[in-house]
PDB file of C-alpha atoms in Angstrom:
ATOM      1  CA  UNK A   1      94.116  57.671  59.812  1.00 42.00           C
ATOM      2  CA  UNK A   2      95.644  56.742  62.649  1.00 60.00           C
ATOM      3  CA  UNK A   3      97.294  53.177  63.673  1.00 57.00           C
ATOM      4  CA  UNK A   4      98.021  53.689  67.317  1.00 61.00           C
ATOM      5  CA  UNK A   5      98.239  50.855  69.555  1.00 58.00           C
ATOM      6  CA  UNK A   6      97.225  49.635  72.257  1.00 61.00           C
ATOM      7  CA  UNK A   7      99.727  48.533  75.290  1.00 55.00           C
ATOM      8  CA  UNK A   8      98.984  45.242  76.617  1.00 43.00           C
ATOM      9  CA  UNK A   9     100.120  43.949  79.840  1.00 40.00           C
ATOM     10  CA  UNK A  10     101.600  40.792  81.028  1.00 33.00           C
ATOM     11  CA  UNK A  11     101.521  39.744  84.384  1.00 32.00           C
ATOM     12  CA  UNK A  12     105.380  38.152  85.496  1.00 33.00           C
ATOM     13  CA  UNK A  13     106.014  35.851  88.113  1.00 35.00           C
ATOM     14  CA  UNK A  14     108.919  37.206  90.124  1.00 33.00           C
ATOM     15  CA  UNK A  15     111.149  34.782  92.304  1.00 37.00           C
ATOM     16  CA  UNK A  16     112.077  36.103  95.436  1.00 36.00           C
ATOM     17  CA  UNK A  17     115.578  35.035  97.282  1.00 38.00           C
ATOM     18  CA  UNK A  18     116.498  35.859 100.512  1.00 37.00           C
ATOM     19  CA  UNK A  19     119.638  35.786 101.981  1.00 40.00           C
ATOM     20  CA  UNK A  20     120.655  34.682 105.720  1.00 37.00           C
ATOM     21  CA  UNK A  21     123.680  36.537 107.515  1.00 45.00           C
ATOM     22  CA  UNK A  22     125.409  35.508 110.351  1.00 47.00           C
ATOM     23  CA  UNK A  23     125.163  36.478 113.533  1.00 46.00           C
ATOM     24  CA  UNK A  24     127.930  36.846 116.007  1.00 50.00           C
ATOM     25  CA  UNK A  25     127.425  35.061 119.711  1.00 46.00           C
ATOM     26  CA  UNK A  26     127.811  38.580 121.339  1.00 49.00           C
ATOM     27  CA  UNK A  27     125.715  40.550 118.875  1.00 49.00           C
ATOM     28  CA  UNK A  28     122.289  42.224 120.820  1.00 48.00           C
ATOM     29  CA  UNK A  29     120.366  44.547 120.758  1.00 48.00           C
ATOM     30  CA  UNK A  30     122.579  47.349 120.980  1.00 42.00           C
ATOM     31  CA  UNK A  31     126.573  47.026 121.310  1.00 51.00           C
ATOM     32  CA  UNK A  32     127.801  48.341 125.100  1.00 46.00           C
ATOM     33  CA  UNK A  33     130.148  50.433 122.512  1.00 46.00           C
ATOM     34  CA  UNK A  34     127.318  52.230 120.596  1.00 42.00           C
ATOM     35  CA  UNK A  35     126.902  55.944 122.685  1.00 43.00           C
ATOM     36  CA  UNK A  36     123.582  56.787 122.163  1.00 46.00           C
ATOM     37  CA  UNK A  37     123.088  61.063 122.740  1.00 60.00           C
ATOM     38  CA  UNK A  38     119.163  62.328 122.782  1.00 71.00           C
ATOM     39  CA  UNK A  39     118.497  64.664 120.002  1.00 82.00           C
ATOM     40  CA  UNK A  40     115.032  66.885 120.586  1.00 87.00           C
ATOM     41  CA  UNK A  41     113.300  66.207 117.587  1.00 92.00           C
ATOM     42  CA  UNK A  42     112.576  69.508 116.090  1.00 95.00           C
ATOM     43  CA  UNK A  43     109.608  70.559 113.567  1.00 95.00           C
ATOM     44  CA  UNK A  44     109.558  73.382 110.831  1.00 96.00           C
ATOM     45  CA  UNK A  45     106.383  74.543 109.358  1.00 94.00           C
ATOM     46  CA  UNK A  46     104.797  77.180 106.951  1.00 94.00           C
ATOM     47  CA  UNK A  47     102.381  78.884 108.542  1.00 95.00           C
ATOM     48  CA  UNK A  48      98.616  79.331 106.630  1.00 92.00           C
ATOM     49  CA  UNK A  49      98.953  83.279 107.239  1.00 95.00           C
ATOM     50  CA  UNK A  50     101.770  83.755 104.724  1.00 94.00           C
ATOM     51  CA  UNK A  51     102.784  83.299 101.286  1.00 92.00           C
ATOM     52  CA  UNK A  52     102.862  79.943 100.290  1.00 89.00           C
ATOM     53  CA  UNK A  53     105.546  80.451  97.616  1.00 89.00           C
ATOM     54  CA  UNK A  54     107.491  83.042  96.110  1.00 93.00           C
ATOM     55  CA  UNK A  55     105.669  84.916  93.213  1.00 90.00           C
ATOM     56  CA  UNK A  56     107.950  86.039  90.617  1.00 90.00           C
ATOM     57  CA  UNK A  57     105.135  88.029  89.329  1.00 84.00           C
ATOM     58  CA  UNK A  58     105.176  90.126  92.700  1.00 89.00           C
ATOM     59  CA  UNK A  59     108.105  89.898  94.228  1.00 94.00           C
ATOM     60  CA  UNK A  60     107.726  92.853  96.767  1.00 95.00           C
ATOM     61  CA  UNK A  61     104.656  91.080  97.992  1.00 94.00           C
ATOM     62  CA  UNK A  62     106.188  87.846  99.518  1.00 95.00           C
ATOM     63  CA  UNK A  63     105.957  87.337 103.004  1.00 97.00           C
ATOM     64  CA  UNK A  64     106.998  83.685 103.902  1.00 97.00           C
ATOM     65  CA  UNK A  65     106.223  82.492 107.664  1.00 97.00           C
ATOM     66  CA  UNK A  66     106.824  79.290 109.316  1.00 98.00           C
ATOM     67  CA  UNK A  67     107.837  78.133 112.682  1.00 98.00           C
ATOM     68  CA  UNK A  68     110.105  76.114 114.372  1.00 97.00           C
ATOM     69  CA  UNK A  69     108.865  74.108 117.078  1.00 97.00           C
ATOM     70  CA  UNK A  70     109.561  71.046 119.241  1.00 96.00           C
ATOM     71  CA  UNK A  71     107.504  67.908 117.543  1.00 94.00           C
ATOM     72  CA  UNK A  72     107.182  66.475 121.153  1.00 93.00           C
ATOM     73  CA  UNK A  73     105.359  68.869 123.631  1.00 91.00           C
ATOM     74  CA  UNK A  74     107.080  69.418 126.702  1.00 91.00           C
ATOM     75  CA  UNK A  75     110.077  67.415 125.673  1.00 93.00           C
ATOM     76  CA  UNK A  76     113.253  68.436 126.534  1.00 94.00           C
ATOM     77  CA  UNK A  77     114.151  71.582 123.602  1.00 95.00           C
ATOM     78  CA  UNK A  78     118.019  72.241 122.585  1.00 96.00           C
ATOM     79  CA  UNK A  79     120.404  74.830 124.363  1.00 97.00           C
ATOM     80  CA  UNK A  80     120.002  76.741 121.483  1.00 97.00           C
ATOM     81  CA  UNK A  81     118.806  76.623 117.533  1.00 98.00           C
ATOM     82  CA  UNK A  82     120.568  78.501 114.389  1.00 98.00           C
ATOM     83  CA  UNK A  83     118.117  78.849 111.557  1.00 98.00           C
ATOM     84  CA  UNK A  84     119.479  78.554 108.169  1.00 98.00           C
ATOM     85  CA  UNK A  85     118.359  78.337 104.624  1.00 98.00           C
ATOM     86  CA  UNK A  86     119.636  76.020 102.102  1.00 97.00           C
ATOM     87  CA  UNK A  87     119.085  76.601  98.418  1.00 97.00           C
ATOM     88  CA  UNK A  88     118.070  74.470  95.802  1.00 95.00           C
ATOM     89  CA  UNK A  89     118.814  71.711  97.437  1.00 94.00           C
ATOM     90  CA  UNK A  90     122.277  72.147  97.847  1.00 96.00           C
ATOM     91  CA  UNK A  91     123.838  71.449 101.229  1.00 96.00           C
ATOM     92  CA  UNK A  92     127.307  73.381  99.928  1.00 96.00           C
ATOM     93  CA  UNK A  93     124.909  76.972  99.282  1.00 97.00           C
ATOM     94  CA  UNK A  94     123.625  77.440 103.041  1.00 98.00           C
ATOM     95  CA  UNK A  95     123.304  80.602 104.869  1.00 98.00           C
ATOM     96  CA  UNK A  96     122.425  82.081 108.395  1.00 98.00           C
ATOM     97  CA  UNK A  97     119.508  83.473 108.701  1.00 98.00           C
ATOM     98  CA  UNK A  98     118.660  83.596 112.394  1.00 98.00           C
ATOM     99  CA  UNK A  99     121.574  82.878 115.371  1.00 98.00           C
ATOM    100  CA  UNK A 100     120.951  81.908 119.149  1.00 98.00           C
ATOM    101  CA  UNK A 101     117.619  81.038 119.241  1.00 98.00           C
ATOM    102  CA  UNK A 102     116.733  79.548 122.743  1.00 97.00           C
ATOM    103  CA  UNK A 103     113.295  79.388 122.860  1.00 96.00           C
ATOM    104  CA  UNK A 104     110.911  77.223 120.803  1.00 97.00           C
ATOM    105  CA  UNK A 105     108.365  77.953 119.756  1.00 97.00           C
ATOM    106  CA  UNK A 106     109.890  80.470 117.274  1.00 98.00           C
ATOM    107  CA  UNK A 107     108.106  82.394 114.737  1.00 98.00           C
ATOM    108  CA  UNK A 108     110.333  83.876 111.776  1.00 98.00           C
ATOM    109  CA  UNK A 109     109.339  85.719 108.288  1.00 98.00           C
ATOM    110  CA  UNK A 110     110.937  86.051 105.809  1.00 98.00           C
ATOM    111  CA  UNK A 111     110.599  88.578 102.539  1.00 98.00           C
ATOM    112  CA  UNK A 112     112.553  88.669  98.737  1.00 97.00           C
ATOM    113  CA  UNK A 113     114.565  91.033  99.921  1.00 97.00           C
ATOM    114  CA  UNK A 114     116.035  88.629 102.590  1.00 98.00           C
ATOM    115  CA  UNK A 115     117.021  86.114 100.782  1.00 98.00           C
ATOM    116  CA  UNK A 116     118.393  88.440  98.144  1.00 98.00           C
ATOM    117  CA  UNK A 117     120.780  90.154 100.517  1.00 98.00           C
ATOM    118  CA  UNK A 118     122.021  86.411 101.926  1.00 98.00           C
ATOM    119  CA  UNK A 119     122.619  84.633  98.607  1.00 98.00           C
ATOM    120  CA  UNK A 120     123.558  87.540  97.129  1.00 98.00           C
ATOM    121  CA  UNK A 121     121.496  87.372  93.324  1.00 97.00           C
ATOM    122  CA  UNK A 122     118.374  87.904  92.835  1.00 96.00           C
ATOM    123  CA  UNK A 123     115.331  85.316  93.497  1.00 96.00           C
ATOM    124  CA  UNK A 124     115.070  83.124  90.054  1.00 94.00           C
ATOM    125  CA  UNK A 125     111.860  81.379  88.186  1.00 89.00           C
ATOM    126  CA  UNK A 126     113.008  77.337  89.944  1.00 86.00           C
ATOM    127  CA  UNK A 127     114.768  78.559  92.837  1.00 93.00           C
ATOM    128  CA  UNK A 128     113.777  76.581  96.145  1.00 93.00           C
ATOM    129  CA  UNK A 129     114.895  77.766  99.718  1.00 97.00           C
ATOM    130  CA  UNK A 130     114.674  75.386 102.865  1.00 96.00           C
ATOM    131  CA  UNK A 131     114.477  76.760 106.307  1.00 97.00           C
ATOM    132  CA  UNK A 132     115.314  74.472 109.129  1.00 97.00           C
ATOM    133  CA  UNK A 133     117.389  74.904 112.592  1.00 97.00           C
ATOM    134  CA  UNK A 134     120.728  73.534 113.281  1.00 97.00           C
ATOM    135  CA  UNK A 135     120.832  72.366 116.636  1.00 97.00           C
ATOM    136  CA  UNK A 136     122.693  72.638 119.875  1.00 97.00           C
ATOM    137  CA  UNK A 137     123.189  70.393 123.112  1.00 95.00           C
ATOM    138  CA  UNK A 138     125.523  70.630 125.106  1.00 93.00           C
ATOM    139  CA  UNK A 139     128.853  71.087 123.466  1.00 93.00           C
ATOM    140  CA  UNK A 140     127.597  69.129 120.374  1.00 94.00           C
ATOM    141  CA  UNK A 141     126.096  70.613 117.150  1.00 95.00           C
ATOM    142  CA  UNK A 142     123.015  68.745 114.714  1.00 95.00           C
ATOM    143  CA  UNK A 143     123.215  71.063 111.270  1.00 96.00           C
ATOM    144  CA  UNK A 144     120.235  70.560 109.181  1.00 96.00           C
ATOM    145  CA  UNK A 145     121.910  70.820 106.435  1.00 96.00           C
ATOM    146  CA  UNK A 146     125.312  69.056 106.928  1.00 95.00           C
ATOM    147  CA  UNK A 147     127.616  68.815 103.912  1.00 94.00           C
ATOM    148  CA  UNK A 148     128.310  65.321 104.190  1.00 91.00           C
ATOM    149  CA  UNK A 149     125.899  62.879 106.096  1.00 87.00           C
ATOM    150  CA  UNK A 150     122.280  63.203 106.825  1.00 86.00           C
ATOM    151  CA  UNK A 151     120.774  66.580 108.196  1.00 88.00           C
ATOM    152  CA  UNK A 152     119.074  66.100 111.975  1.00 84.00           C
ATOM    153  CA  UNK A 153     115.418  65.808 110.782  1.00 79.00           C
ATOM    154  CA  UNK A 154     116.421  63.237 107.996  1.00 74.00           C
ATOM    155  CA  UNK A 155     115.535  60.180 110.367  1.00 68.00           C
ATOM    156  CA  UNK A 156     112.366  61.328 111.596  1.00 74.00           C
ATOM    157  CA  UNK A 157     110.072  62.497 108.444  1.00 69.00           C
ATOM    158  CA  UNK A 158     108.006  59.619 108.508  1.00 68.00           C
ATOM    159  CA  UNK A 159     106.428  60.965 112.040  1.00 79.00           C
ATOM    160  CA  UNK A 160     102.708  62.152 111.239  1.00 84.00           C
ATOM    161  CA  UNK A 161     102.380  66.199 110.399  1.00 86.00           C
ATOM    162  CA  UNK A 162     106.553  66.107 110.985  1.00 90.00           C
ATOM    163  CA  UNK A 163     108.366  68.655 108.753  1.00 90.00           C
ATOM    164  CA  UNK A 164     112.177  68.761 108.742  1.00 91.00           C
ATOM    165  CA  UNK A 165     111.802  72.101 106.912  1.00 94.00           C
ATOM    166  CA  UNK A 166     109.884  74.500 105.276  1.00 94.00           C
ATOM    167  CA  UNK A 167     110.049  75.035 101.688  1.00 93.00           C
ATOM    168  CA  UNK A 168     109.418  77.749  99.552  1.00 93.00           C
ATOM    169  CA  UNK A 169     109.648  77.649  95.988  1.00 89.00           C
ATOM    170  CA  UNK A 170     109.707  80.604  93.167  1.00 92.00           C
ATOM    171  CA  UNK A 171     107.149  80.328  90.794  1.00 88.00           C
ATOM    172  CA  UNK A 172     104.947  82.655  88.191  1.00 89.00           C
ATOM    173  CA  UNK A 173     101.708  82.393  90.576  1.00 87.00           C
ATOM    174  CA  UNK A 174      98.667  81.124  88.540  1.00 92.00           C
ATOM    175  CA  UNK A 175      96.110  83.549  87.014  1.00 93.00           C
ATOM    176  CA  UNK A 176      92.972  82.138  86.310  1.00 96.00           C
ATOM    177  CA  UNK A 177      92.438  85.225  83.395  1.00 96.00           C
ATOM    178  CA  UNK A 178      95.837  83.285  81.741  1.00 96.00           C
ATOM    179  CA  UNK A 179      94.540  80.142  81.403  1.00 98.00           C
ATOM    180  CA  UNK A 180      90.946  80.810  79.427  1.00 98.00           C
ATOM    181  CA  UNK A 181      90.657  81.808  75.738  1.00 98.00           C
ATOM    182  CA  UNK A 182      92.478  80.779  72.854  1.00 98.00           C
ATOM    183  CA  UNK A 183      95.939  78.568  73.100  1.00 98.00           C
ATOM    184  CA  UNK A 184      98.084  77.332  70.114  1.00 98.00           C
ATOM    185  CA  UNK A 185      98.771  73.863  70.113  1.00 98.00           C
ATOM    186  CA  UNK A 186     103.035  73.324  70.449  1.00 98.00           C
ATOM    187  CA  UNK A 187     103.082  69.510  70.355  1.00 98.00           C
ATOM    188  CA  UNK A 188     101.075  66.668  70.822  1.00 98.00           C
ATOM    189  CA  UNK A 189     103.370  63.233  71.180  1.00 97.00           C
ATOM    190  CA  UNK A 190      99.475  61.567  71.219  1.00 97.00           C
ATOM    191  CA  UNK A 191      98.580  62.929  67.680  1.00 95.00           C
ATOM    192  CA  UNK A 192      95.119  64.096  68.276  1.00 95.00           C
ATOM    193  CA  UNK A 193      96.216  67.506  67.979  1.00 97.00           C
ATOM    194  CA  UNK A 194      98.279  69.319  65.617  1.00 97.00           C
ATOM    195  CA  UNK A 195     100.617  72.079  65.883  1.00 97.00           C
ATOM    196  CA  UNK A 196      99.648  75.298  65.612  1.00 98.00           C
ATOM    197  CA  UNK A 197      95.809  74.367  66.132  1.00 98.00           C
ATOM    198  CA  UNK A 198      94.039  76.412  68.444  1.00 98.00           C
ATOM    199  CA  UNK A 199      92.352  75.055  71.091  1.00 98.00           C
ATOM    200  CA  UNK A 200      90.267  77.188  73.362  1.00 98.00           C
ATOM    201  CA  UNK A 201      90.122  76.810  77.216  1.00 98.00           C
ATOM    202  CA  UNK A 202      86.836  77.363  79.234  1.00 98.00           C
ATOM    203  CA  UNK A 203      87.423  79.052  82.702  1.00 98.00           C
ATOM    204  CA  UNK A 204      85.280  76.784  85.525  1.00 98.00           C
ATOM    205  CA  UNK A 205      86.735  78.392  88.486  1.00 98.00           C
ATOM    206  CA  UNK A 206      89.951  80.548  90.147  1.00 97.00           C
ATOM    207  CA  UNK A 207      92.085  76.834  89.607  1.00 98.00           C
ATOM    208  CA  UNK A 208      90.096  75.258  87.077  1.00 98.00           C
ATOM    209  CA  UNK A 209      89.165  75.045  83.720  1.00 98.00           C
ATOM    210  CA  UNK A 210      88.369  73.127  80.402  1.00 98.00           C
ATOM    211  CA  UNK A 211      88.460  72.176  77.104  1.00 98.00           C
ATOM    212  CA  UNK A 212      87.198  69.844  73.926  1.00 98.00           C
ATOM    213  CA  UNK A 213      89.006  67.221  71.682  1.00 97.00           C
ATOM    214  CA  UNK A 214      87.642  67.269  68.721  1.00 97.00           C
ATOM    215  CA  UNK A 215      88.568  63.963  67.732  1.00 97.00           C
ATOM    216  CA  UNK A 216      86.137  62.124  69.326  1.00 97.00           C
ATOM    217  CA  UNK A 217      82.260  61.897  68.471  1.00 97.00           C
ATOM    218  CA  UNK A 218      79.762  63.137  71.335  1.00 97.00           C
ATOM    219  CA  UNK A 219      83.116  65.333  72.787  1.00 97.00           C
ATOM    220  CA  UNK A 220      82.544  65.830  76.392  1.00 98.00           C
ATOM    221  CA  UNK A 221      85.010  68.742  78.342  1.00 98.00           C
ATOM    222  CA  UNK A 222      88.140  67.865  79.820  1.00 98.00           C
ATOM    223  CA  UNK A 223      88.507  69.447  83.078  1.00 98.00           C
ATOM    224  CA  UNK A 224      92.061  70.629  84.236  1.00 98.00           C
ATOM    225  CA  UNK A 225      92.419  71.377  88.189  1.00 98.00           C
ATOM    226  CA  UNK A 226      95.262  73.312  89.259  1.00 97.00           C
ATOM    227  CA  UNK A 227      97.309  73.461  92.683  1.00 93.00           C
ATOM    228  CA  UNK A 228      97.899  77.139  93.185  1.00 90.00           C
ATOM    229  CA  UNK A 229     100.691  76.604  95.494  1.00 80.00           C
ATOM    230  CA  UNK A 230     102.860  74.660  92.995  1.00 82.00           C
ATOM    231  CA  UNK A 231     101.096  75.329  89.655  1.00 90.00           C
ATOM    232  CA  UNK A 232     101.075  71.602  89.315  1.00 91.00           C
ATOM    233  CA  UNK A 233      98.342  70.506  86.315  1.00 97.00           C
ATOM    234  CA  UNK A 234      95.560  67.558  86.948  1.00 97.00           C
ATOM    235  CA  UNK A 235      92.907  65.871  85.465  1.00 98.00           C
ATOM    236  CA  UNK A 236      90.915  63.093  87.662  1.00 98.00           C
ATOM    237  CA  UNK A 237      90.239  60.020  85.136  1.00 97.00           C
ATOM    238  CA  UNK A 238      86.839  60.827  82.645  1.00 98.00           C
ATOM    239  CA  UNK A 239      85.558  59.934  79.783  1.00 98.00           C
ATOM    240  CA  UNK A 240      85.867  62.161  76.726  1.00 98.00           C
ATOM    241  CA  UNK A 241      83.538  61.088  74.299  1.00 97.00           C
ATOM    242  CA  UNK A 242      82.058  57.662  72.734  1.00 97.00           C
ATOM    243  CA  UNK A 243      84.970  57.154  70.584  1.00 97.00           C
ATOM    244  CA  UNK A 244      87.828  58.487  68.591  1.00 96.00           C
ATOM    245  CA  UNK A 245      87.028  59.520  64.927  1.00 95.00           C
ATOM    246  CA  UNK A 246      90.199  57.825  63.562  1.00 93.00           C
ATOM    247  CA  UNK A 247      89.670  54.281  64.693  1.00 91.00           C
ATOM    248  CA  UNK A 248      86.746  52.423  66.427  1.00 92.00           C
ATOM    249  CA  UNK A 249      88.280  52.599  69.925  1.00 94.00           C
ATOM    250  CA  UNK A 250      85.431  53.338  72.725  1.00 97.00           C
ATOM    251  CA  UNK A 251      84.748  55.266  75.788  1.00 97.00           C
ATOM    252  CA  UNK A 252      88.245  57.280  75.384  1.00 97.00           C
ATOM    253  CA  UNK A 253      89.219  58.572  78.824  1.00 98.00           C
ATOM    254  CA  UNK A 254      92.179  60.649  79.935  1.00 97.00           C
ATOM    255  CA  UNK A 255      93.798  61.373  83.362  1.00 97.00           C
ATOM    256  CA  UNK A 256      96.806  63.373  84.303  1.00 97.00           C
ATOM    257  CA  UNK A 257      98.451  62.581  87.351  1.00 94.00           C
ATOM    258  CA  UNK A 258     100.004  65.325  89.821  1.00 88.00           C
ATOM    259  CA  UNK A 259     103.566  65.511  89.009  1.00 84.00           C
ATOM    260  CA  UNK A 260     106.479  67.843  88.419  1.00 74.00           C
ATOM    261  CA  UNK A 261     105.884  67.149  84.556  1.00 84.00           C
ATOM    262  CA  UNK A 262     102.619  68.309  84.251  1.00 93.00           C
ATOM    263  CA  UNK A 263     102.537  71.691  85.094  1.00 92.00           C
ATOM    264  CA  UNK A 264     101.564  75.542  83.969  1.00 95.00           C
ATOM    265  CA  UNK A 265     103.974  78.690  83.579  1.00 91.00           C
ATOM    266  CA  UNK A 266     102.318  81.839  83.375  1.00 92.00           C
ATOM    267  CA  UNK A 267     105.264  83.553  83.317  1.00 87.00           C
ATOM    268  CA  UNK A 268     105.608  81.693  79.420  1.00 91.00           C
ATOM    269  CA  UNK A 269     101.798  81.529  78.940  1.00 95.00           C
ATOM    270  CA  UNK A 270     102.110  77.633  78.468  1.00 97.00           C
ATOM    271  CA  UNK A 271     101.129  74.623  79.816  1.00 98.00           C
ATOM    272  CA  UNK A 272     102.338  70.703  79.764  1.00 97.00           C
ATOM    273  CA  UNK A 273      99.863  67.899  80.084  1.00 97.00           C
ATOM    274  CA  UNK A 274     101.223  64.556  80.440  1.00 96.00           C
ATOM    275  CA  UNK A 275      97.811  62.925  79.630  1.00 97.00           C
ATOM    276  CA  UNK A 276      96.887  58.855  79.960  1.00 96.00           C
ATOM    277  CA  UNK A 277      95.146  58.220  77.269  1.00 97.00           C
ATOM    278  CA  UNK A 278      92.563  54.714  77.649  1.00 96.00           C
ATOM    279  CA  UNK A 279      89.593  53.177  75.412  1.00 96.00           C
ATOM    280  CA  UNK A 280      87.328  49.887  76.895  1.00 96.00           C
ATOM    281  CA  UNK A 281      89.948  47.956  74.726  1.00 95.00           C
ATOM    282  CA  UNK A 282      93.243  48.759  76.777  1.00 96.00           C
ATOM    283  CA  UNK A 283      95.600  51.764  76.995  1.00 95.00           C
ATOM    284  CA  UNK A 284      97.495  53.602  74.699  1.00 95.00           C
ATOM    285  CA  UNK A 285      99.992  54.896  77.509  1.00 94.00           C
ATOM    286  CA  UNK A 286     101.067  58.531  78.342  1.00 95.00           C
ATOM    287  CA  UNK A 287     101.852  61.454  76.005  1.00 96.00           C
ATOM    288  CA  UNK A 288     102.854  65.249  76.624  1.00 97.00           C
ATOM    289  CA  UNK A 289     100.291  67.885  75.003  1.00 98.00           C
ATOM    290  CA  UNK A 290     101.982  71.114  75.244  1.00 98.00           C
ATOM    291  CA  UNK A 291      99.786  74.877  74.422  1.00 98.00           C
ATOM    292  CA  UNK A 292     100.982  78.552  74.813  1.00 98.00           C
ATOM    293  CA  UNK A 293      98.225  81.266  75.211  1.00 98.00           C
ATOM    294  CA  UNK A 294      97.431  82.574  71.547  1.00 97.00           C
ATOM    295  CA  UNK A 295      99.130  86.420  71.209  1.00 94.00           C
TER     296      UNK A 295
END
């Protein structure tokens, strides 16, 4: 039997202080020694008619487009744009991919192959390359990707359908024939499960598909959604039965949230479910459910 329980919250009153600075007489708007230089404010995008990301399952078949645009139309563009490609995040690992661009829009694609030959290795299951354009105007140059300080997009990303630059990320690409017959239970933090139970998973659809806890009366499927483009695992909030067998808890519902936690890998044959777990008389909080297809 189990004796799980069940988190209850507390509301807290927070006190909030706030602080006054001083102000100089001769402070305004903006100082007569502040230079302020206009930077065109430059967009990178991947375009719908490419790969999304970069299948490690097919390589050779990656074709990666995006474009480089200005975000205001008609606004003055730069003298000229470099377009360069930063890996995994690092601003110390960037390369030249394209030099002396000078006119925008600009169309680019990129293959494996490419990005092989910059970095020099092979692309690896996690890698993530950003493409973006350093900038020129005048005699004064905006990287992207600047080893200290911030890169020239960094202040604008909160403009609507902006994109300081386009991302694409190596993954094992989902296959809906993975993800449906028999899978062996590799932990369960909740309990319901133990391992080495099998547990078998229903295909609904190409990014979709479900399966039963048992340990529940009236069990009711648990459908899993999956984002193809980042193999990212969901489940919207439902109800899985009337109530668990091991204690008189009701209505037991799970969700999953999207998140990099909760997430498939065909290239293992597994899968991580960071699952909610809640009953009418609270919540029991969140617990990883990990499963490998059966051999």
């Amino acid at each position: 039997m189990k004796n799980r329980k069940i988190n209850i919250f507390a509301a807290l009153t927070l006190g909030l202080m706030i602080a006054f600075a001083g102000c100089k007489k001769d402070d305004g708007g903006i100082r007569s020694s502040v230079v302020i230089k206009s930077v065109p404010v430059v967009s990178t995008k991947i375009e719908s008619t490419g790969s999304q990301a970069i299948d490690l399952l097919n390589l050779a078949g990656f074709s990666g487009k995006f474009k480089v645009e200005l975000y205001f139309p008609g606004a003055t563009p730069p003298d000229k744009v470099d377009i360069v490609v930063r890996k995994n995040g690092s601003n110390a690992n960037v390369k030249v991919v394209k030099k002396d661009v000078t006119t925008l829009p600009y169309s680019l694609t990129v293959t494996s192959a490419d990005i092989t030959a910059l970095f020099g290795v092979a692309v690896a299951l996690g890698d993530t390359y950003d493409f973006a354009p350093d900038l020129y105007v005048g005699v004064n140059k905006y990287e992207a990707f600047p080893t200290t300080g911030t890169g020239n997009g960094a202040g604008v990303i909160a403009y609507p359908l902006y994109s300081d630059y386009a991302r694409f990320a190596a993954i094992c690409a989902y296959d809906p024939a993975i993800y449906e017959g028999d899978f062996v239970v590799v932990s369960d933090a909740f309990g319901d499960f133990s391992p080495g139970e099998v547990v078998k998973f229903t295909k609904i659809s190409n990014n979709s598909f479900s399966f039963i806890d048992p340990y529940v009366t009236s069990p009711l499927p648990i459908i899993v959604t999956i984002n193809t483009l980042n193999n990212q695992a969901t489940i919207a909030k439902q109800k899985i039965g009337n109530q668990f067998v091991w204690a008189s808890y009701t209505n037991p519902n799970v969700a999953v949230a999207a998140s990099s936690t909760s997430v498939v890998a065909p290239c293992s044959k597994t899968i991580t479910l960071a699952i909610a777990y809640t009953v009418d008389q609270g919540s029991f909080g969140t617990y990883n459910l990990v499963l490998k297809k059966k051999p």
